[in-house]
Amino acid sequence: MSFVACSLRLSVVRQQASLVASALSRQHGASISTNAHGWSVERSSCVGAVQARLSSSLASSSVQPTPEAPSPSTAWQTIRSAISDMKDGAVQLYRDVGQMRKLTSQSRKLNWAETQFVDITRTNLKSLVPFAILTLLPGSFVIIPLAVSLHPTIVPTVFQPRKMKLEQRVANALRREHTAEDVLQQLKAACWNQVAFETQPDSVHDALKLFYGLRLNRDLSDHSKLPTLEQVTSTAYLEEYAELRDEFQRAAHCGRLTTSQCKTVAEFDGVRTYPLFSLRSRLNARAEAIHNDDILLAEYGVQNITRVQLIAACEARGIPTLDVSEADLRQMLNAWLQLSAAETKPRQPLYHACYAALLTVIALHG
């Protein structure tokens, strides 16, 4: 298999793993923890709780909500404030473009932070013309939020207020919550169709342990003999059991995914699903970009990035950022990077459940 294809599947796995991690939170409460790496992530038990995070996160971030219906007496002040924000954003973009040209004119290799700056500035320039057109349309205050929900990069980052960025993070969490249930049901259906259980497994962990017991011809009646998730996603374990190792490597290929599965991955990851004929190519390109970014970020060091950069890096990788401390985010991102180069196991310890979940569906139905 090609390196790019393998990189794609591993990225697919990373994104799908958060789906199952989210679904697991419904089964076990609001907390999901990974003992092997000593950090935990607090998750809500339902989509409604995620929606409630917006108001609490706004308060904790000292972001004041915009008044729902400004009175006519304040309309002029609102317009003046918007014009001032536009002016400040334009000045900042002008400065960023100048700095970008200086960086790209240098012969040396750019570090991770510089590469991120150049990429963001280029994206902002591409979005400038369509954003300017939107602002000139009547009812732009209604059109722009709708456009952002369909195409988040349509508003250059220099024109995005903090509230808009936070709302986008909440929207990402909601989208992942909605797609989690589908993946969980696929996993359970795959296991139920393979073995006649006396009682249906009520958790993803139980279903996965039974599945791996099947693959290794273990005694399914004795759960103590079944491998743990930590074992089946470790390099040593996969090297010992060649059958599992080969399954993981075969599954790490986009061609093994159905169109429906690719759409689920794209929806979770925020990648547009149309047109369908080029969906795999878009997922492939994103996976390669994340893989290359992993290499640069590992060289730069997670400890050297700012909180804003940290949140952006985690969001790009599908790592949950709402209601998670900065210290835990850094630990999660470090754990991701430590496993990023591994070719025979998932790249994120918290998300190994979704890797195995999708592998289960592929192995039994693919």
GROMACS .gro file of C-alpha atoms in nm:
model
  366
    1MET     CA    1   0.000   0.000   0.000
    2SER     CA    2   0.118   0.348  -0.069
    3PHE     CA    3   0.238   0.578   0.207
    4VAL     CA    4  -0.037   0.829   0.128
    5ALA     CA    5  -0.306   0.562   0.145
    6CYS     CA    6  -0.176   0.440   0.479
    7SER     CA    7  -0.162   0.794   0.605
    8LEU     CA    8  -0.522   0.843   0.496
    9ARG     CA    9  -0.652   0.539   0.678
   10LEU     CA   10  -0.467   0.632   0.995
   11SER     CA   11  -0.621   0.977   0.982
   12VAL     CA   12  -0.962   0.822   0.920
   13VAL     CA   13  -0.907   0.609   1.225
   14ARG     CA   14  -0.809   0.908   1.436
   15GLN     CA   15  -1.128   1.088   1.345
   16GLN     CA   16  -1.354   0.786   1.388
   17ALA     CA   17  -1.199   0.711   1.726
   18SER     CA   18  -1.336   1.032   1.870
   19LEU     CA   19  -1.679   0.918   1.753
   20VAL     CA   20  -1.665   0.607   1.966
   21ALA     CA   21  -1.502   0.792   2.254
   22SER     CA   22  -1.800   1.028   2.244
   23ALA     CA   23  -2.044   0.739   2.230
   24LEU     CA   24  -1.868   0.573   2.522
   25SER     CA   25  -1.933   0.881   2.728
   26ARG     CA   26  -2.302   0.810   2.693
   27GLN     CA   27  -2.251   0.464   2.837
   28HIS     CA   28  -2.018   0.550   3.124
   29GLY     CA   29  -2.108   0.904   3.225
   30ALA     CA   30  -1.931   1.230   3.157
   31SER     CA   31  -1.572   1.114   3.198
   32ILE     CA   32  -1.350   0.908   2.968
   33SER     CA   33  -0.998   0.835   3.089
   34THR     CA   34  -0.687   0.668   2.956
   35ASN     CA   35  -0.495   0.518   3.244
   36ALA     CA   36  -0.188   0.427   3.043
   37HIS     CA   37  -0.108   0.790   2.976
   38GLY     CA   38  -0.244   0.950   3.293
   39TRP     CA   39  -0.485   1.204   3.151
   40SER     CA   40  -0.861   1.228   3.119
   41VAL     CA   41  -1.113   1.417   2.911
   42GLU     CA   42  -1.449   1.530   3.042
   43ARG     CA   43  -1.731   1.473   2.794
   44SER     CA   44  -2.104   1.534   2.826
   45SER     CA   45  -2.346   1.244   2.820
   46CYS     CA   46  -2.576   1.388   2.553
   47VAL     CA   47  -2.584   1.631   2.266
   48GLY     CA   48  -2.795   1.873   2.466
   49ALA     CA   49  -2.517   1.904   2.721
   50VAL     CA   50  -2.276   1.996   2.444
   51GLN     CA   51  -2.510   2.270   2.331
   52ALA     CA   52  -2.517   2.403   2.687
   53ARG     CA   53  -2.138   2.441   2.677
   54LEU     CA   54  -2.156   2.745   2.456
   55SER     CA   55  -2.295   2.972   2.726
   56SER     CA   56  -2.063   2.838   2.997
   57SER     CA   57  -1.759   2.853   2.769
   58LEU     CA   58  -1.846   3.207   2.670
   59ALA     CA   59  -1.856   3.304   3.036
   60SER     CA   60  -1.528   3.129   3.120
   61SER     CA   61  -1.359   3.292   2.822
   62SER     CA   62  -1.483   3.637   2.927
   63VAL     CA   63  -1.668   3.675   2.598
   64GLN     CA   64  -1.980   3.884   2.629
   65PRO     CA   65  -2.276   3.752   2.422
   66THR     CA   66  -2.404   3.985   2.154
   67PRO     CA   67  -2.742   4.142   2.244
   68GLU     CA   68  -3.022   3.957   2.069
   69ALA     CA   69  -3.204   4.265   1.944
   70PRO     CA   70  -3.013   4.593   1.966
   71SER     CA   71  -3.235   4.895   2.003
   72PRO     CA   72  -3.246   5.160   1.727
   73SER     CA   73  -3.052   5.398   1.950
   74THR     CA   74  -2.754   5.161   1.948
   75ALA     CA   75  -2.775   5.061   1.582
   76TRP     CA   76  -2.532   5.333   1.475
   77GLN     CA   77  -2.283   5.234   1.745
   78THR     CA   78  -2.307   4.872   1.630
   79ILE     CA   79  -2.236   4.971   1.271
   80ARG     CA   80  -1.943   5.187   1.376
   81SER     CA   81  -1.803   4.902   1.584
   82ALA     CA   82  -1.835   4.662   1.290
   83ILE     CA   83  -1.660   4.908   1.059
   84SER     CA   84  -1.382   4.954   1.313
   85ASP     CA   85  -1.337   4.577   1.342
   86MET     CA   86  -1.321   4.549   0.963
   87LYS     CA   87  -1.057   4.820   0.950
   88ASP     CA   88  -0.848   4.656   1.221
   89GLY     CA   89  -0.875   4.321   1.045
   90ALA     CA   90  -0.769   4.471   0.712
   91VAL     CA   91  -0.465   4.635   0.873
   92GLN     CA   92  -0.370   4.308   1.042
   93LEU     CA   93  -0.407   4.115   0.717
   94TYR     CA   94  -0.184   4.368   0.538
   95ARG     CA   95   0.084   4.320   0.802
   96ASP     CA   96   0.049   3.943   0.787
   97VAL     CA   97   0.094   3.940   0.410
   98GLY     CA   98   0.415   4.141   0.444
   99GLN     CA   99   0.547   3.904   0.710
  100MET     CA  100   0.448   3.604   0.498
  101ARG     CA  101   0.646   3.734   0.202
  102LYS     CA  102   0.953   3.779   0.420
  103LEU     CA  103   0.926   3.423   0.548
  104THR     CA  104   0.866   3.263   0.209
  105SER     CA  105   1.158   3.453   0.055
  106GLN     CA  106   1.403   3.286   0.293
  107SER     CA  107   1.595   2.980   0.181
  108ARG     CA  108   1.587   2.805   0.520
  109LYS     CA  109   1.322   2.553   0.622
  110LEU     CA  110   1.032   2.708   0.811
  111ASN     CA  111   0.943   2.572   1.152
  112TRP     CA  112   0.593   2.462   1.251
  113ALA     CA  113   0.475   2.801   1.381
  114GLU     CA  114   0.602   2.981   1.071
  115THR     CA  115   0.443   2.722   0.843
  116GLN     CA  116   0.111   2.762   1.023
  117PHE     CA  117   0.132   3.139   0.989
  118VAL     CA  118   0.201   3.118   0.616
  119ASP     CA  119  -0.081   2.868   0.557
  120ILE     CA  120  -0.334   3.073   0.756
  121THR     CA  121  -0.238   3.395   0.579
  122ARG     CA  122  -0.274   3.231   0.238
  123THR     CA  123  -0.614   3.094   0.335
  124ASN     CA  124  -0.719   3.440   0.453
  125LEU     CA  125  -0.617   3.591   0.120
  126LYS     CA  126  -0.820   3.331  -0.071
  127SER     CA  127  -1.123   3.406   0.146
  128LEU     CA  128  -1.092   3.783   0.123
  129VAL     CA  129  -1.283   3.836  -0.203
  130PRO     CA  130  -1.586   3.614  -0.126
  131PHE     CA  131  -1.599   3.757   0.227
  132ALA     CA  132  -1.596   4.112   0.091
  133ILE     CA  133  -1.885   4.025  -0.141
  134LEU     CA  134  -2.085   3.880   0.149
  135THR     CA  135  -2.036   4.190   0.361
  136LEU     CA  136  -2.178   4.409   0.082
  137LEU     CA  137  -2.496   4.204   0.045
  138PRO     CA  138  -2.815   4.317   0.220
  139GLY     CA  139  -2.868   4.121   0.539
  140SER     CA  140  -2.502   4.029   0.568
  141PHE     CA  141  -2.535   3.989   0.946
  142VAL     CA  142  -2.763   3.690   0.876
  143ILE     CA  143  -2.587   3.560   0.565
  144ILE     CA  144  -2.235   3.549   0.710
  145PRO     CA  145  -2.314   3.315   1.005
  146LEU     CA  146  -2.499   3.084   0.765
  147ALA     CA  147  -2.205   3.087   0.523
  148VAL     CA  148  -1.965   3.010   0.808
  149SER     CA  149  -2.170   2.705   0.908
  150LEU     CA  150  -2.139   2.572   0.552
  151HIS     CA  151  -1.783   2.684   0.484
  152PRO     CA  152  -1.591   2.785   0.802
  153THR     CA  153  -1.292   2.931   0.615
  154ILE     CA  154  -1.503   3.180   0.420
  155VAL     CA  155  -1.438   3.442   0.689
  156PRO     CA  156  -1.067   3.529   0.722
  157THR     CA  157  -0.942   3.464   1.075
  158VAL     CA  158  -0.845   3.830   1.118
  159PHE     CA  159  -1.215   3.921   1.088
  160GLN     CA  160  -1.343   3.650   1.320
  161PRO     CA  161  -1.438   3.762   1.673
  162ARG     CA  162  -1.362   3.531   1.962
  163LYS     CA  163  -1.730   3.444   1.998
  164MET     CA  164  -1.746   3.319   1.639
  165LYS     CA  165  -1.441   3.097   1.691
  166LEU     CA  166  -1.589   2.951   2.007
  167GLU     CA  167  -1.922   2.885   1.837
  168GLN     CA  168  -1.737   2.698   1.562
  169ARG     CA  169  -1.574   2.473   1.824
  170VAL     CA  170  -1.916   2.402   1.972
  171ALA     CA  171  -2.051   2.324   1.624
  172ASN     CA  172  -1.763   2.080   1.569
  173ALA     CA  173  -1.844   1.905   1.898
  174LEU     CA  174  -2.212   1.880   1.806
  175ARG     CA  175  -2.131   1.737   1.464
  176ARG     CA  176  -1.912   1.469   1.621
  177GLU     CA  177  -2.178   1.387   1.878
  178HIS     CA  178  -2.438   1.332   1.605
  179THR     CA  179  -2.215   1.098   1.403
  180ALA     CA  180  -2.094   0.898   1.706
  181GLU     CA  181  -2.415   0.701   1.748
  182ASP     CA  182  -2.403   0.570   1.392
  183VAL     CA  183  -2.052   0.431   1.437
  184LEU     CA  184  -2.144   0.269   1.769
  185GLN     CA  185  -2.445   0.097   1.613
  186GLN     CA  186  -2.232  -0.033   1.324
  187LEU     CA  187  -1.983  -0.179   1.568
  188LYS     CA  188  -2.248  -0.353   1.778
  189ALA     CA  189  -2.425  -0.487   1.470
  190ALA     CA  190  -2.098  -0.630   1.338
  191CYS     CA  191  -2.031  -0.818   1.662
  192TRP     CA  192  -2.390  -0.934   1.709
  193ASN     CA  193  -2.403  -1.080   1.359
  194GLN     CA  194  -2.082  -1.276   1.417
  195VAL     CA  195  -2.170  -1.448   1.745
  196ALA     CA  196  -2.497  -1.536   1.916
  197PHE     CA  197  -2.453  -1.361   2.249
  198GLU     CA  198  -2.662  -1.458   2.548
  199THR     CA  199  -2.678  -1.090   2.627
  200GLN     CA  200  -2.594  -0.809   2.391
  201PRO     CA  201  -2.275  -0.621   2.480
  202ASP     CA  202  -2.374  -0.291   2.635
  203SER     CA  203  -2.048  -0.107   2.573
  204VAL     CA  204  -1.799  -0.059   2.295
  205HIS     CA  205  -1.521  -0.198   2.515
  206ASP     CA  206  -1.709  -0.527   2.567
  207ALA     CA  207  -1.793  -0.556   2.199
  208LEU     CA  208  -1.434  -0.497   2.093
  209LYS     CA  209  -1.292  -0.745   2.343
  210LEU     CA  210  -1.531  -1.010   2.212
  211PHE     CA  211  -1.432  -0.929   1.855
  212TYR     CA  212  -1.060  -0.968   1.925
  213GLY     CA  213  -1.132  -1.289   2.113
  214LEU     CA  214  -1.298  -1.417   1.797
  215ARG     CA  215  -1.003  -1.322   1.581
  216LEU     CA  216  -0.756  -1.493   1.818
  217ASN     CA  217  -0.977  -1.798   1.883
  218ARG     CA  218  -1.000  -1.712   2.252
  219ASP     CA  219  -1.258  -1.848   2.495
  220LEU     CA  220  -1.534  -1.591   2.477
  221SER     CA  221  -1.694  -1.715   2.798
  222ASP     CA  222  -1.392  -1.611   3.003
  223HIS     CA  223  -1.352  -1.236   2.966
  224SER     CA  224  -1.034  -1.241   3.174
  225LYS     CA  225  -0.858  -1.417   2.886
  226LEU     CA  226  -0.964  -1.161   2.630
  227PRO     CA  227  -0.711  -0.893   2.529
  228THR     CA  228  -0.759  -0.542   2.656
  229LEU     CA  229  -0.786  -0.247   2.419
  230GLU     CA  230  -0.449  -0.122   2.540
  231GLN     CA  231  -0.294  -0.455   2.441
  232VAL     CA  232  -0.443  -0.483   2.095
  233THR     CA  233  -0.336  -0.130   2.009
  234SER     CA  234   0.023  -0.165   2.126
  235THR     CA  235   0.313  -0.229   1.892
  236ALA     CA  236   0.439  -0.527   2.093
  237TYR     CA  237   0.101  -0.699   2.084
  238LEU     CA  238   0.051  -0.646   1.713
  239GLU     CA  239   0.400  -0.771   1.638
  240GLU     CA  240   0.331  -1.086   1.841
  241TYR     CA  241   0.005  -1.165   1.666
  242ALA     CA  242   0.073  -1.140   1.296
  243GLU     CA  243  -0.293  -1.192   1.205
  244LEU     CA  244  -0.405  -0.883   1.394
  245ARG     CA  245  -0.110  -0.684   1.266
  246ASP     CA  246  -0.196  -0.771   0.907
  247GLU     CA  247  -0.560  -0.680   0.967
  248PHE     CA  248  -0.464  -0.338   1.100
  249GLN     CA  249  -0.237  -0.277   0.803
  250ARG     CA  250  -0.498  -0.392   0.550
  251ALA     CA  251  -0.758  -0.173   0.713
  252ALA     CA  252  -0.529   0.128   0.685
  253HIS     CA  253  -0.640   0.190   0.330
  254CYS     CA  254  -0.910   0.418   0.197
  255GLY     CA  255  -1.017   0.160  -0.058
  256ARG     CA  256  -1.148  -0.059   0.223
  257LEU     CA  257  -1.405   0.204   0.318
  258THR     CA  258  -1.745   0.219   0.156
  259THR     CA  259  -1.882   0.546   0.026
  260SER     CA  260  -2.112   0.563   0.327
  261GLN     CA  261  -1.820   0.519   0.566
  262CYS     CA  262  -1.620   0.785   0.382
  263LYS     CA  263  -1.914   1.024   0.415
  264THR     CA  264  -1.931   0.956   0.788
  265VAL     CA  265  -1.561   1.032   0.824
  266ALA     CA  266  -1.594   1.349   0.617
  267GLU     CA  267  -1.894   1.473   0.813
  268PHE     CA  268  -1.716   1.412   1.141
  269ASP     CA  269  -1.402   1.584   1.016
  270GLY     CA  270  -1.579   1.881   0.861
  271VAL     CA  271  -1.477   1.789   0.505
  272ARG     CA  272  -1.744   1.858   0.244
  273THR     CA  273  -1.897   1.540   0.107
  274TYR     CA  274  -1.973   1.670  -0.242
  275PRO     CA  275  -1.889   1.581  -0.510
  276LEU     CA  276  -1.872   1.216  -0.405
  277PHE     CA  277  -1.639   1.105  -0.686
  278SER     CA  278  -1.355   1.311  -0.536
  279LEU     CA  279  -1.434   1.251  -0.167
  280ARG     CA  280  -1.156   0.998  -0.118
  281SER     CA  281  -0.909   1.236  -0.279
  282ARG     CA  282  -1.007   1.515  -0.039
  283LEU     CA  283  -0.977   1.284   0.261
  284ASN     CA  284  -0.644   1.167   0.127
  285ALA     CA  285  -0.514   1.522   0.088
  286ARG     CA  286  -0.624   1.615   0.439
  287ALA     CA  287  -0.464   1.303   0.586
  288GLU     CA  288  -0.133   1.380   0.415
  289ALA     CA  289  -0.146   1.740   0.538
  290ILE     CA  290  -0.205   1.628   0.898
  291HIS     CA  291   0.075   1.373   0.872
  292ASN     CA  292   0.321   1.634   0.747
  293ASP     CA  293   0.204   1.874   1.017
  294ASP     CA  294   0.269   1.606   1.280
  295ILE     CA  295   0.632   1.587   1.172
  296LEU     CA  296   0.684   1.963   1.189
  297LEU     CA  297   0.502   1.998   1.522
  298ALA     CA  298   0.705   1.718   1.679
  299GLU     CA  299   1.024   1.899   1.578
  300TYR     CA  300   0.897   2.234   1.705
  301GLY     CA  301   0.769   2.101   2.037
  302VAL     CA  302   0.421   2.121   2.186
  303GLN     CA  303   0.560   2.310   2.485
  304ASN     CA  304   0.655   2.599   2.256
  305ILE     CA  305   0.313   2.669   2.106
  306THR     CA  306   0.060   2.919   2.240
  307ARG     CA  307  -0.282   2.829   2.377
  308VAL     CA  308  -0.452   2.949   2.058
  309GLN     CA  309  -0.218   2.736   1.847
  310LEU     CA  310  -0.274   2.443   2.081
  311ILE     CA  311  -0.651   2.455   2.041
  312ALA     CA  312  -0.624   2.487   1.663
  313ALA     CA  313  -0.384   2.190   1.643
  314CYS     CA  314  -0.613   1.972   1.856
  315GLU     CA  315  -0.925   2.068   1.661
  316ALA     CA  316  -0.750   1.983   1.334
  317ARG     CA  317  -0.682   1.633   1.467
  318GLY     CA  318  -1.027   1.574   1.610
  319ILE     CA  319  -0.908   1.599   1.971
  320PRO     CA  320  -1.190   1.740   2.188
  321THR     CA  321  -1.109   2.085   2.327
  322LEU     CA  322  -1.426   2.190   2.510
  323ASP     CA  323  -1.407   2.169   2.890
  324VAL     CA  324  -1.049   2.039   2.876
  325SER     CA  325  -0.763   2.209   3.059
  326GLU     CA  326  -0.462   2.342   2.870
  327ALA     CA  327  -0.235   2.094   3.051
  328ASP     CA  328  -0.450   1.799   2.941
  329LEU     CA  329  -0.462   1.931   2.585
  330ARG     CA  330  -0.083   1.945   2.574
  331GLN     CA  331  -0.060   1.591   2.712
  332MET     CA  332  -0.308   1.464   2.454
  333LEU     CA  333  -0.130   1.635   2.168
  334ASN     CA  334   0.206   1.503   2.289
  335ALA     CA  335   0.061   1.153   2.311
  336TRP     CA  336  -0.071   1.192   1.957
  337LEU     CA  337   0.269   1.297   1.823
  338GLN     CA  338   0.451   1.018   2.006
  339LEU     CA  339   0.238   0.762   1.824
  340SER     CA  340   0.209   0.951   1.498
  341ALA     CA  341   0.496   0.773   1.327
  342ALA     CA  342   0.374   0.424   1.422
  343GLU     CA  343   0.254   0.223   1.123
  344THR     CA  344   0.101  -0.073   1.309
  345LYS     CA  345  -0.117   0.092   1.572
  346PRO     CA  346  -0.355   0.387   1.613
  347ARG     CA  347  -0.194   0.726   1.655
  348GLN     CA  348  -0.391   0.845   1.957
  349PRO     CA  349  -0.439   0.638   2.274
  350LEU     CA  350  -0.777   0.784   2.362
  351TYR     CA  351  -0.909   0.719   2.011
  352HIS     CA  352  -0.793   0.360   1.969
  353ALA     CA  353  -1.150   0.243   2.033
  354CYS     CA  354  -1.277   0.403   1.713
  355TYR     CA  355  -0.985   0.262   1.515
  356ALA     CA  356  -1.084  -0.085   1.630
  357ALA     CA  357  -1.452  -0.006   1.580
  358LEU     CA  358  -1.412   0.081   1.215
  359LEU     CA  359  -1.174  -0.212   1.168
  360THR     CA  360  -1.442  -0.440   1.311
  361VAL     CA  361  -1.702  -0.315   1.065
  362ILE     CA  362  -1.460  -0.353   0.774
  363ALA     CA  363  -1.344  -0.701   0.877
  364LEU     CA  364  -1.695  -0.840   0.920
  365HIS     CA  365  -1.882  -0.650   0.650
  366GLY     CA  366  -1.615  -0.514   0.415
   0.00000   0.00000   0.00000
